[in-house]
Amino acid sequence: ECGPFSLVAAASPPTDPTELLCVLGGWSWAACSASVTVLENGAVVAGMAATMDWTTAWSAMDQTFVSVVGGTPIEIVGAGFDAGASYKCVFREVDALFADGEAPASALTSKKLQCVSPPFPGAGTVALSVEKVGAGAVPKIPAFNDRIAVTSDGWSSIFPSWVVSGEPFNLTVTGQGFAQGGDGSYSLVAREGADSLSAPCEAVSATSLRCAGPPWTFGEASATVRVLRGGSEVGNTAGVPSISLFFVASWSVSDQARVGPVTGGTNLTIRGSGFAETTFGGYGCRVSGLVGGSPATAESAATLTGASSLWCLVPAWPGEEQRVSLSVFRILAQSNIAFVGPPGGDVFDYVASWDAVSMPYTGTGLAAVAAGAGGTILTVRGEGFSTAPGAGHECRFECGDAAACGSLAVRSNATAADAQTLVCAAPAWASFGASSSHSPAVLTLTRGGGV
């Protein structure tokens, strides 16, 4: 027993009436001087009390390379480390090329210490030892290779800083002292929480690594980057605690033809990659254009249907019919998702729509419309009519009784009084022929020859 901590070990049947053999398990707490008590059937055996010292020792480390620039975490495995004590790692250059270095170490648990390698004056080989401040060296048990190679490599930046989630990627790591050929086995590790990936890297020069990464399959993320050589950390020389690689969603095409009425409601399925349920509060679709000559936007929320697809209803447009820009965005961040499709694939064509006809036209602000031989001015109500000169609107009157007048049709120029009002003159009914005086006429609106 040592304070509140205790360890119980079974004793072997005695072969000598003056001795007991006990096989002890590992002590999971800090080093201390423990009292030893012998029990027989749960009762203390008088006269057999003693003390035993549990000592601190270390037996392994997780690095065999560190960078000359420092900054490599080194985890030391042992036993008996005291969270309330101070420790340090000491690095002794075996060939006396430079002075010894040291770094403070923290007790993560009673069985683990961690220190971060300091900067070194140059490349070489160091022997690692562990010391408890004020108490000297911590024993190393058993004897093993405690040498660490100090390499001249270090890294400072990556390009690009973002890649598309769900797709393979290539990036370049910039730094110094990279070993080319058989001496260098580099990799890049990107991690966010429990999610991570590893990308092999090749030293294409002393200052550049080229890395080819597999798809990141965890949606959008900001992942912390580490560069390793032979499994050991390569130091970060950028002067910042960490560098991040951003995995972002992208979109390239929508399933449907991107055209619909200014009243909105067109159903679009957006195809892409890297969409995630919990990212940035969800996604939305946004259209951008001009209303009255000024920039305007309209938005609608999107529904996630998978990591590679979204569904949204195109919002109503408050202005005239026109081609607008289409984008997909993150709602909370208010940032657009990268469009990686072909040129022109990120647009939507709003077209006018109409739903009522009245007569005569009694509005103001529109030049007189010639009634023509028919003598009737029609007012067509709708949304999104273009008031631009030369918009090309027409009213098309077609005989509604094929038996009486066949497929005869007459067009009449139409003019938009505003985005909701289109005015045209009806042609003379006789245009359909003498036998059709009582036949209905079917009205359609056209623009540039189309409906």
Short mmCIF file of C-alpha atoms in Angstrom, two decimals, residues 16-377:
data_model
loop_
_atom_site.label_atom_id
_atom_site.label_comp_id
_atom_site.label_asym_id
_atom_site.label_seq_id
_atom_site.Cartn_x
_atom_site.Cartn_y
_atom_site.Cartn_z
CA ASP A 16 10.49 -23.12 3.04
CA PRO A 17 8.73 -22.26 6.29
CA THR A 18 10.72 -19.03 6.46
CA GLU A 19 9.92 -17.69 2.95
CA LEU A 20 6.93 -16.73 0.72
CA LEU A 21 7.17 -16.17 -3.05
CA CYS A 22 4.89 -13.43 -4.41
CA VAL A 23 4.55 -12.55 -8.12
CA LEU A 24 3.76 -8.86 -8.41
CA GLY A 25 1.85 -7.22 -11.24
CA GLY A 26 2.67 -3.77 -12.59
CA TRP A 27 2.32 -0.77 -10.30
CA SER A 28 -0.03 1.66 -12.03
CA TRP A 29 0.69 4.74 -9.96
CA ALA A 30 3.58 7.07 -9.22
CA ALA A 31 6.79 5.77 -7.67
CA CYS A 32 6.68 5.58 -3.90
CA SER A 33 7.80 3.62 -0.83
CA ALA A 34 4.99 1.15 -0.15
CA SER A 35 4.22 -0.79 2.98
CA VAL A 36 3.98 -4.57 2.56
CA THR A 37 1.54 -6.60 4.62
CA VAL A 38 1.16 -10.41 4.54
CA LEU A 39 -2.33 -11.85 4.92
CA GLU A 40 -3.42 -15.39 5.65
CA ASN A 41 -7.08 -16.11 4.95
CA GLY A 42 -7.70 -12.37 5.14
CA ALA A 43 -5.98 -11.92 8.52
CA VAL A 44 -2.73 -10.00 8.99
CA VAL A 45 0.24 -12.22 9.78
CA ALA A 46 2.06 -10.63 12.66
CA GLY A 47 5.76 -9.92 12.35
CA MET A 48 5.86 -10.03 8.55
CA ALA A 49 5.48 -6.31 7.70
CA ALA A 50 8.04 -4.64 5.44
CA THR A 51 8.51 -1.78 2.96
CA MET A 52 9.12 -1.84 -0.75
CA ASP A 53 10.21 0.97 -3.08
CA TRP A 54 8.47 1.32 -6.43
CA THR A 55 10.86 3.27 -8.67
CA THR A 56 10.25 5.19 -11.86
CA ALA A 57 11.66 3.71 -15.07
CA TRP A 58 11.16 4.09 -18.81
CA SER A 59 11.35 1.44 -21.49
CA ALA A 60 10.40 2.79 -24.94
CA MET A 61 9.96 5.87 -27.12
CA ASP A 62 7.91 6.40 -30.28
CA GLN A 63 10.37 8.41 -32.41
CA THR A 64 13.58 7.51 -34.20
CA PHE A 65 13.82 10.72 -36.28
CA VAL A 66 13.39 14.36 -35.28
CA SER A 67 13.82 17.48 -37.36
CA VAL A 68 16.65 19.91 -36.88
CA VAL A 69 14.00 22.65 -36.54
CA GLY A 70 12.47 20.96 -33.48
CA GLY A 71 8.79 20.63 -32.70
CA THR A 72 8.49 16.82 -32.85
CA PRO A 73 6.34 15.30 -30.06
CA ILE A 74 8.09 12.35 -28.42
CA GLU A 75 6.08 9.92 -26.29
CA ILE A 76 8.01 7.97 -23.65
CA VAL A 77 6.57 4.77 -22.18
CA GLY A 78 7.47 3.63 -18.68
CA ALA A 79 6.02 3.34 -15.20
CA GLY A 80 5.82 5.30 -11.97
CA PHE A 81 5.64 8.79 -13.46
CA ASP A 82 4.26 11.36 -11.04
CA ALA A 83 1.88 13.98 -12.45
CA GLY A 84 2.98 16.40 -9.73
CA ALA A 85 6.70 16.11 -10.51
CA SER A 86 8.80 17.85 -13.17
CA TYR A 87 10.64 15.85 -15.83
CA LYS A 88 12.81 16.68 -18.80
CA CYS A 89 14.15 14.99 -21.92
CA VAL A 90 17.89 15.35 -22.46
CA PHE A 91 19.40 14.96 -25.94
CA ARG A 92 23.13 14.21 -25.98
CA GLU A 93 24.87 14.41 -29.36
CA VAL A 94 26.87 11.18 -29.57
CA ASP A 95 29.60 12.57 -31.83
CA ALA A 96 29.98 15.84 -29.94
CA LEU A 97 29.03 17.85 -33.04
CA PHE A 98 26.97 20.25 -30.95
CA ALA A 99 26.02 20.90 -27.35
CA ASP A 100 23.42 18.81 -25.55
CA GLY A 101 19.81 19.97 -25.69
CA GLU A 102 16.87 19.47 -23.39
CA ALA A 103 13.13 20.00 -23.26
CA PRO A 104 10.56 19.84 -20.45
CA ALA A 105 8.41 16.71 -20.30
CA SER A 106 4.87 16.29 -19.01
CA ALA A 107 3.43 13.20 -17.33
CA LEU A 108 0.40 12.24 -19.40
CA THR A 109 -0.28 9.26 -17.14
CA SER A 110 1.73 7.23 -14.66
CA LYS A 111 2.98 5.25 -17.68
CA LYS A 112 3.54 7.97 -20.28
CA LEU A 113 5.63 11.11 -20.59
CA GLN A 114 5.73 13.48 -23.53
CA CYS A 115 8.27 16.08 -24.55
CA VAL A 116 8.76 18.10 -27.73
CA SER A 117 12.16 18.08 -29.40
CA PRO A 118 14.04 21.39 -29.24
CA PRO A 119 15.79 23.00 -32.23
CA PHE A 120 19.27 21.62 -32.98
CA PRO A 121 22.27 23.45 -34.48
CA GLY A 122 22.59 20.85 -37.22
CA ALA A 123 21.97 17.28 -38.28
CA GLY A 124 23.43 14.42 -36.28
CA THR A 125 22.54 11.65 -33.83
CA VAL A 126 21.45 12.14 -30.24
CA ALA A 127 20.92 9.75 -27.34
CA LEU A 128 17.76 10.37 -25.36
CA SER A 129 17.61 10.22 -21.57
CA VAL A 130 14.88 11.14 -19.12
CA GLU A 131 15.47 13.03 -15.89
CA LYS A 132 13.30 13.89 -12.92
CA VAL A 133 14.14 17.43 -11.96
CA GLY A 134 16.04 17.43 -8.68
CA ALA A 135 16.31 13.63 -8.58
CA GLY A 136 18.54 12.78 -11.54
CA ALA A 137 18.19 10.31 -14.39
CA VAL A 138 15.22 7.97 -14.63
CA PRO A 139 16.47 4.40 -15.21
CA LYS A 140 15.97 2.94 -18.68
CA ILE A 141 14.78 -0.67 -18.45
CA PRO A 142 15.61 -2.79 -20.34
CA ALA A 143 18.54 -1.53 -22.30
CA PHE A 144 17.45 -0.62 -25.84
CA ASN A 145 18.49 1.67 -28.65
CA ASP A 146 17.91 5.19 -27.39
CA ARG A 147 19.40 6.89 -30.44
CA ILE A 148 17.44 9.47 -32.45
CA ALA A 149 18.54 10.76 -35.84
CA VAL A 150 18.37 14.55 -36.16
CA THR A 151 17.55 15.30 -39.80
CA SER A 152 17.86 18.59 -41.63
CA ASP A 153 14.31 18.51 -43.06
CA GLY A 154 11.44 20.75 -42.03
CA TRP A 155 8.21 21.92 -43.68
CA SER A 156 6.39 25.23 -43.67
CA SER A 157 3.40 25.22 -46.06
CA ILE A 158 1.07 23.20 -48.28
CA PHE A 159 -0.50 24.08 -51.62
CA PRO A 160 -3.35 24.07 -52.25
CA SER A 161 -4.80 24.64 -48.80
CA TRP A 162 -8.15 23.13 -49.77
CA VAL A 163 -9.16 20.11 -51.82
CA VAL A 164 -12.49 18.59 -52.81
CA SER A 165 -13.91 16.16 -50.28
CA GLY A 166 -14.64 12.72 -51.66
CA GLU A 167 -12.12 13.03 -54.52
CA PRO A 168 -8.44 11.98 -54.82
CA PHE A 169 -6.11 14.95 -54.52
CA ASN A 170 -2.56 16.11 -55.12
CA LEU A 171 -0.73 18.75 -53.14
CA THR A 172 2.77 20.11 -52.63
CA VAL A 173 4.56 20.46 -49.29
CA THR A 174 7.23 23.17 -49.19
CA GLY A 175 10.12 23.04 -46.75
CA GLN A 176 13.83 22.36 -46.50
CA GLY A 177 16.29 19.48 -46.31
CA PHE A 178 14.04 16.80 -47.78
CA ALA A 179 15.97 13.61 -48.54
CA GLN A 180 15.50 12.33 -52.07
CA GLY A 181 15.70 8.71 -53.14
CA GLY A 182 15.94 5.80 -50.74
CA ASP A 183 16.77 7.96 -47.71
CA GLY A 184 13.35 9.60 -47.67
CA SER A 185 10.03 7.86 -46.92
CA TYR A 186 7.61 10.73 -46.41
CA SER A 187 3.88 10.84 -45.83
CA LEU A 188 1.25 13.44 -45.03
CA VAL A 189 -1.39 12.77 -42.39
CA ALA A 190 -4.60 14.85 -42.17
CA ARG A 191 -6.78 14.40 -39.10
CA GLU A 192 -9.98 15.86 -37.69
CA GLY A 193 -11.10 14.20 -34.48
CA ALA A 194 -11.27 10.46 -35.07
CA ASP A 195 -11.23 10.85 -38.87
CA SER A 196 -7.93 10.75 -40.73
CA LEU A 197 -6.17 9.81 -43.93
CA SER A 198 -2.55 9.24 -44.93
CA ALA A 199 -1.05 10.26 -48.27
CA PRO A 200 2.34 9.01 -49.53
CA CYS A 201 4.75 11.78 -50.53
CA GLU A 202 7.80 11.88 -52.76
CA ALA A 203 10.71 14.30 -52.33
CA VAL A 204 11.00 15.90 -55.75
CA SER A 205 13.66 18.31 -54.50
CA ALA A 206 15.30 19.34 -51.24
CA THR A 207 12.53 21.92 -50.76
CA SER A 208 9.45 20.17 -52.15
CA LEU A 209 7.35 17.07 -51.48
CA ARG A 210 4.66 15.89 -53.88
CA CYS A 211 1.80 14.04 -52.16
CA ALA A 212 -1.04 12.01 -53.72
CA GLY A 213 -3.94 11.56 -51.34
CA PRO A 214 -6.91 9.18 -51.38
CA PRO A 215 -10.48 10.55 -51.14
CA TRP A 216 -11.50 12.07 -47.81
CA THR A 217 -14.77 10.27 -47.07
CA PHE A 218 -15.93 12.19 -43.99
CA GLY A 219 -17.68 15.19 -45.57
CA GLU A 220 -16.44 18.75 -45.20
CA ALA A 221 -13.71 19.24 -42.61
CA SER A 222 -10.77 21.33 -41.46
CA ALA A 223 -8.05 18.74 -40.82
CA THR A 224 -4.73 19.30 -39.04
CA VAL A 225 -1.75 18.32 -41.16
CA ARG A 226 1.37 16.44 -40.06
CA VAL A 227 4.32 15.45 -42.22
CA LEU A 228 6.15 12.25 -41.33
CA ARG A 229 9.42 10.69 -42.38
CA GLY A 230 9.64 6.98 -41.72
CA GLY A 231 6.79 7.35 -39.24
CA SER A 232 8.53 10.14 -37.28
CA GLU A 233 7.41 13.74 -37.25
CA VAL A 234 9.02 16.29 -39.56
CA GLY A 235 9.17 19.65 -37.81
CA ASN A 236 6.90 22.53 -38.77
CA THR A 237 8.98 25.65 -39.47
CA ALA A 238 6.03 27.95 -40.25
CA GLY A 239 6.01 29.54 -36.80
CA VAL A 240 2.34 28.63 -36.18
CA PRO A 241 1.00 25.86 -33.93
CA SER A 242 -0.64 23.95 -36.79
CA ILE A 243 -1.49 24.07 -40.49
CA SER A 244 -4.88 22.90 -41.76
CA LEU A 245 -6.04 21.28 -44.97
CA PHE A 246 -9.65 22.06 -45.81
CA PHE A 247 -11.79 19.36 -47.40
CA VAL A 248 -14.67 21.13 -49.11
CA ALA A 249 -17.80 20.00 -50.90
CA SER A 250 -18.19 20.68 -54.61
CA TRP A 251 -20.93 20.55 -57.22
CA SER A 252 -20.82 20.20 -60.95
CA VAL A 253 -24.25 19.72 -62.52
CA SER A 254 -27.97 19.63 -61.84
CA ASP A 255 -30.06 16.80 -63.22
CA GLN A 256 -32.79 18.92 -64.77
CA ALA A 257 -32.72 21.61 -67.48
CA ARG A 258 -31.94 24.79 -65.60
CA VAL A 259 -34.94 26.83 -66.79
CA GLY A 260 -38.19 27.72 -65.05
CA PRO A 261 -40.75 30.44 -64.32
CA VAL A 262 -39.94 33.55 -62.32
CA THR A 263 -42.62 32.41 -59.86
CA GLY A 264 -40.12 29.78 -58.68
CA GLY A 265 -40.75 26.18 -57.72
CA THR A 266 -38.54 24.45 -60.27
CA ASN A 267 -37.17 21.24 -58.76
CA LEU A 268 -33.37 20.90 -59.02
CA THR A 269 -31.23 17.95 -57.98
CA ILE A 270 -27.62 19.10 -57.50
CA ARG A 271 -24.86 16.52 -58.04
CA GLY A 272 -21.50 16.88 -56.30
CA SER A 273 -19.37 15.38 -53.54
CA GLY A 274 -18.53 15.91 -49.88
CA PHE A 275 -21.96 17.01 -48.67
CA ALA A 276 -22.44 16.34 -44.93
CA GLU A 277 -25.50 16.41 -42.66
CA THR A 278 -24.02 18.49 -39.85
CA THR A 279 -21.82 20.86 -41.86
CA PHE A 280 -22.34 24.61 -41.41
CA GLY A 281 -26.04 24.34 -40.60
CA GLY A 282 -27.01 22.82 -43.94
CA TYR A 283 -26.96 24.01 -47.55
CA GLY A 284 -29.00 26.27 -49.79
CA CYS A 285 -29.42 27.26 -53.44
CA ARG A 286 -28.89 30.90 -54.42
CA VAL A 287 -29.60 32.77 -57.65
CA SER A 288 -28.02 36.15 -58.44
CA GLY A 289 -28.99 38.67 -61.11
CA LEU A 290 -30.33 42.20 -61.63
CA VAL A 291 -33.62 43.78 -60.57
CA GLY A 292 -34.15 47.33 -61.81
CA GLY A 293 -30.50 47.52 -62.75
CA SER A 294 -29.28 46.69 -59.23
CA PRO A 295 -27.76 43.40 -58.00
CA ALA A 296 -30.27 41.05 -56.35
CA THR A 297 -30.34 37.52 -54.97
CA ALA A 298 -32.93 34.96 -53.96
CA GLU A 299 -32.36 31.84 -51.86
CA SER A 300 -34.00 28.59 -50.83
CA ALA A 301 -32.95 25.83 -48.43
CA ALA A 302 -31.63 22.58 -49.88
CA THR A 303 -32.37 19.07 -48.65
CA LEU A 304 -29.44 16.68 -48.30
CA THR A 305 -30.18 13.42 -50.11
CA GLY A 306 -26.69 11.92 -49.88
CA ALA A 307 -23.00 12.75 -49.78
CA SER A 308 -23.17 13.40 -53.53
CA SER A 309 -26.57 15.03 -54.01
CA LEU A 310 -28.81 17.87 -52.82
CA TRP A 311 -32.38 18.77 -53.71
CA CYS A 312 -33.83 22.28 -53.76
CA LEU A 313 -36.73 24.29 -55.15
CA VAL A 314 -35.61 27.31 -57.17
CA PRO A 315 -36.83 30.46 -55.34
CA ALA A 316 -39.19 33.01 -56.89
CA TRP A 317 -37.40 35.82 -58.71
CA PRO A 318 -38.54 39.39 -57.89
CA GLY A 319 -37.67 40.87 -61.30
CA GLU A 320 -37.96 40.32 -65.02
CA GLU A 321 -37.08 37.12 -66.86
CA GLN A 322 -33.35 36.73 -67.34
CA ARG A 323 -30.39 34.38 -67.02
CA VAL A 324 -29.04 34.40 -63.46
CA SER A 325 -26.05 32.83 -61.72
CA LEU A 326 -26.78 29.64 -59.75
CA SER A 327 -24.74 28.73 -56.69
CA VAL A 328 -24.87 26.29 -53.78
CA PHE A 329 -23.87 27.69 -50.38
CA ARG A 330 -23.38 26.80 -46.73
CA ILE A 331 -26.15 28.44 -44.72
CA LEU A 332 -24.32 29.35 -41.49
CA ALA A 333 -20.99 30.22 -43.08
CA GLN A 334 -22.69 32.03 -46.00
CA SER A 335 -19.91 30.75 -48.24
CA ASN A 336 -20.31 29.23 -51.68
CA ILE A 337 -19.46 25.61 -52.44
CA ALA A 338 -16.92 25.22 -55.23
CA PHE A 339 -18.39 24.74 -58.69
CA VAL A 340 -16.21 22.33 -60.67
CA GLY A 341 -18.47 21.68 -63.66
CA PRO A 342 -18.17 22.85 -67.26
CA PRO A 343 -18.41 26.58 -68.10
CA GLY A 344 -22.01 27.75 -68.20
CA GLY A 345 -23.22 24.98 -65.95
CA ASP A 346 -23.83 27.32 -63.01
CA VAL A 347 -26.67 29.41 -64.49
CA PHE A 348 -30.46 29.30 -64.40
CA ASP A 349 -32.84 30.83 -66.96
CA TYR A 350 -35.89 32.52 -65.47
CA VAL A 351 -38.74 32.87 -67.97
CA ALA A 352 -41.95 34.86 -67.75
CA SER A 353 -45.28 33.19 -67.03
CA TRP A 354 -48.90 34.32 -67.41
CA ASP A 355 -52.22 33.22 -66.00
CA ALA A 356 -55.00 35.73 -66.90
CA VAL A 357 -56.32 37.90 -69.76
CA SER A 358 -58.62 40.93 -69.45
CA MET A 359 -59.80 43.73 -71.75
CA PRO A 360 -59.60 46.50 -72.46
CA TYR A 361 -56.22 47.80 -71.24
CA THR A 362 -56.76 50.90 -69.08
CA GLY A 363 -53.30 51.41 -67.61
CA THR A 364 -51.03 54.43 -68.01
CA GLY A 365 -47.38 54.84 -68.82
CA LEU A 366 -47.52 52.78 -72.02
CA ALA A 367 -47.59 54.25 -75.49
CA ALA A 368 -50.83 53.70 -77.34
CA VAL A 369 -51.24 50.22 -78.76
CA ALA A 370 -52.82 50.21 -82.20
CA ALA A 371 -56.04 48.26 -82.09
CA GLY A 372 -55.71 47.20 -85.68
CA ALA A 373 -58.66 45.89 -87.59
CA GLY A 374 -59.83 43.82 -84.62
CA GLY A 375 -60.35 46.82 -82.43
CA THR A 376 -59.69 45.05 -79.08
CA ILE A 377 -56.76 45.67 -76.72
#
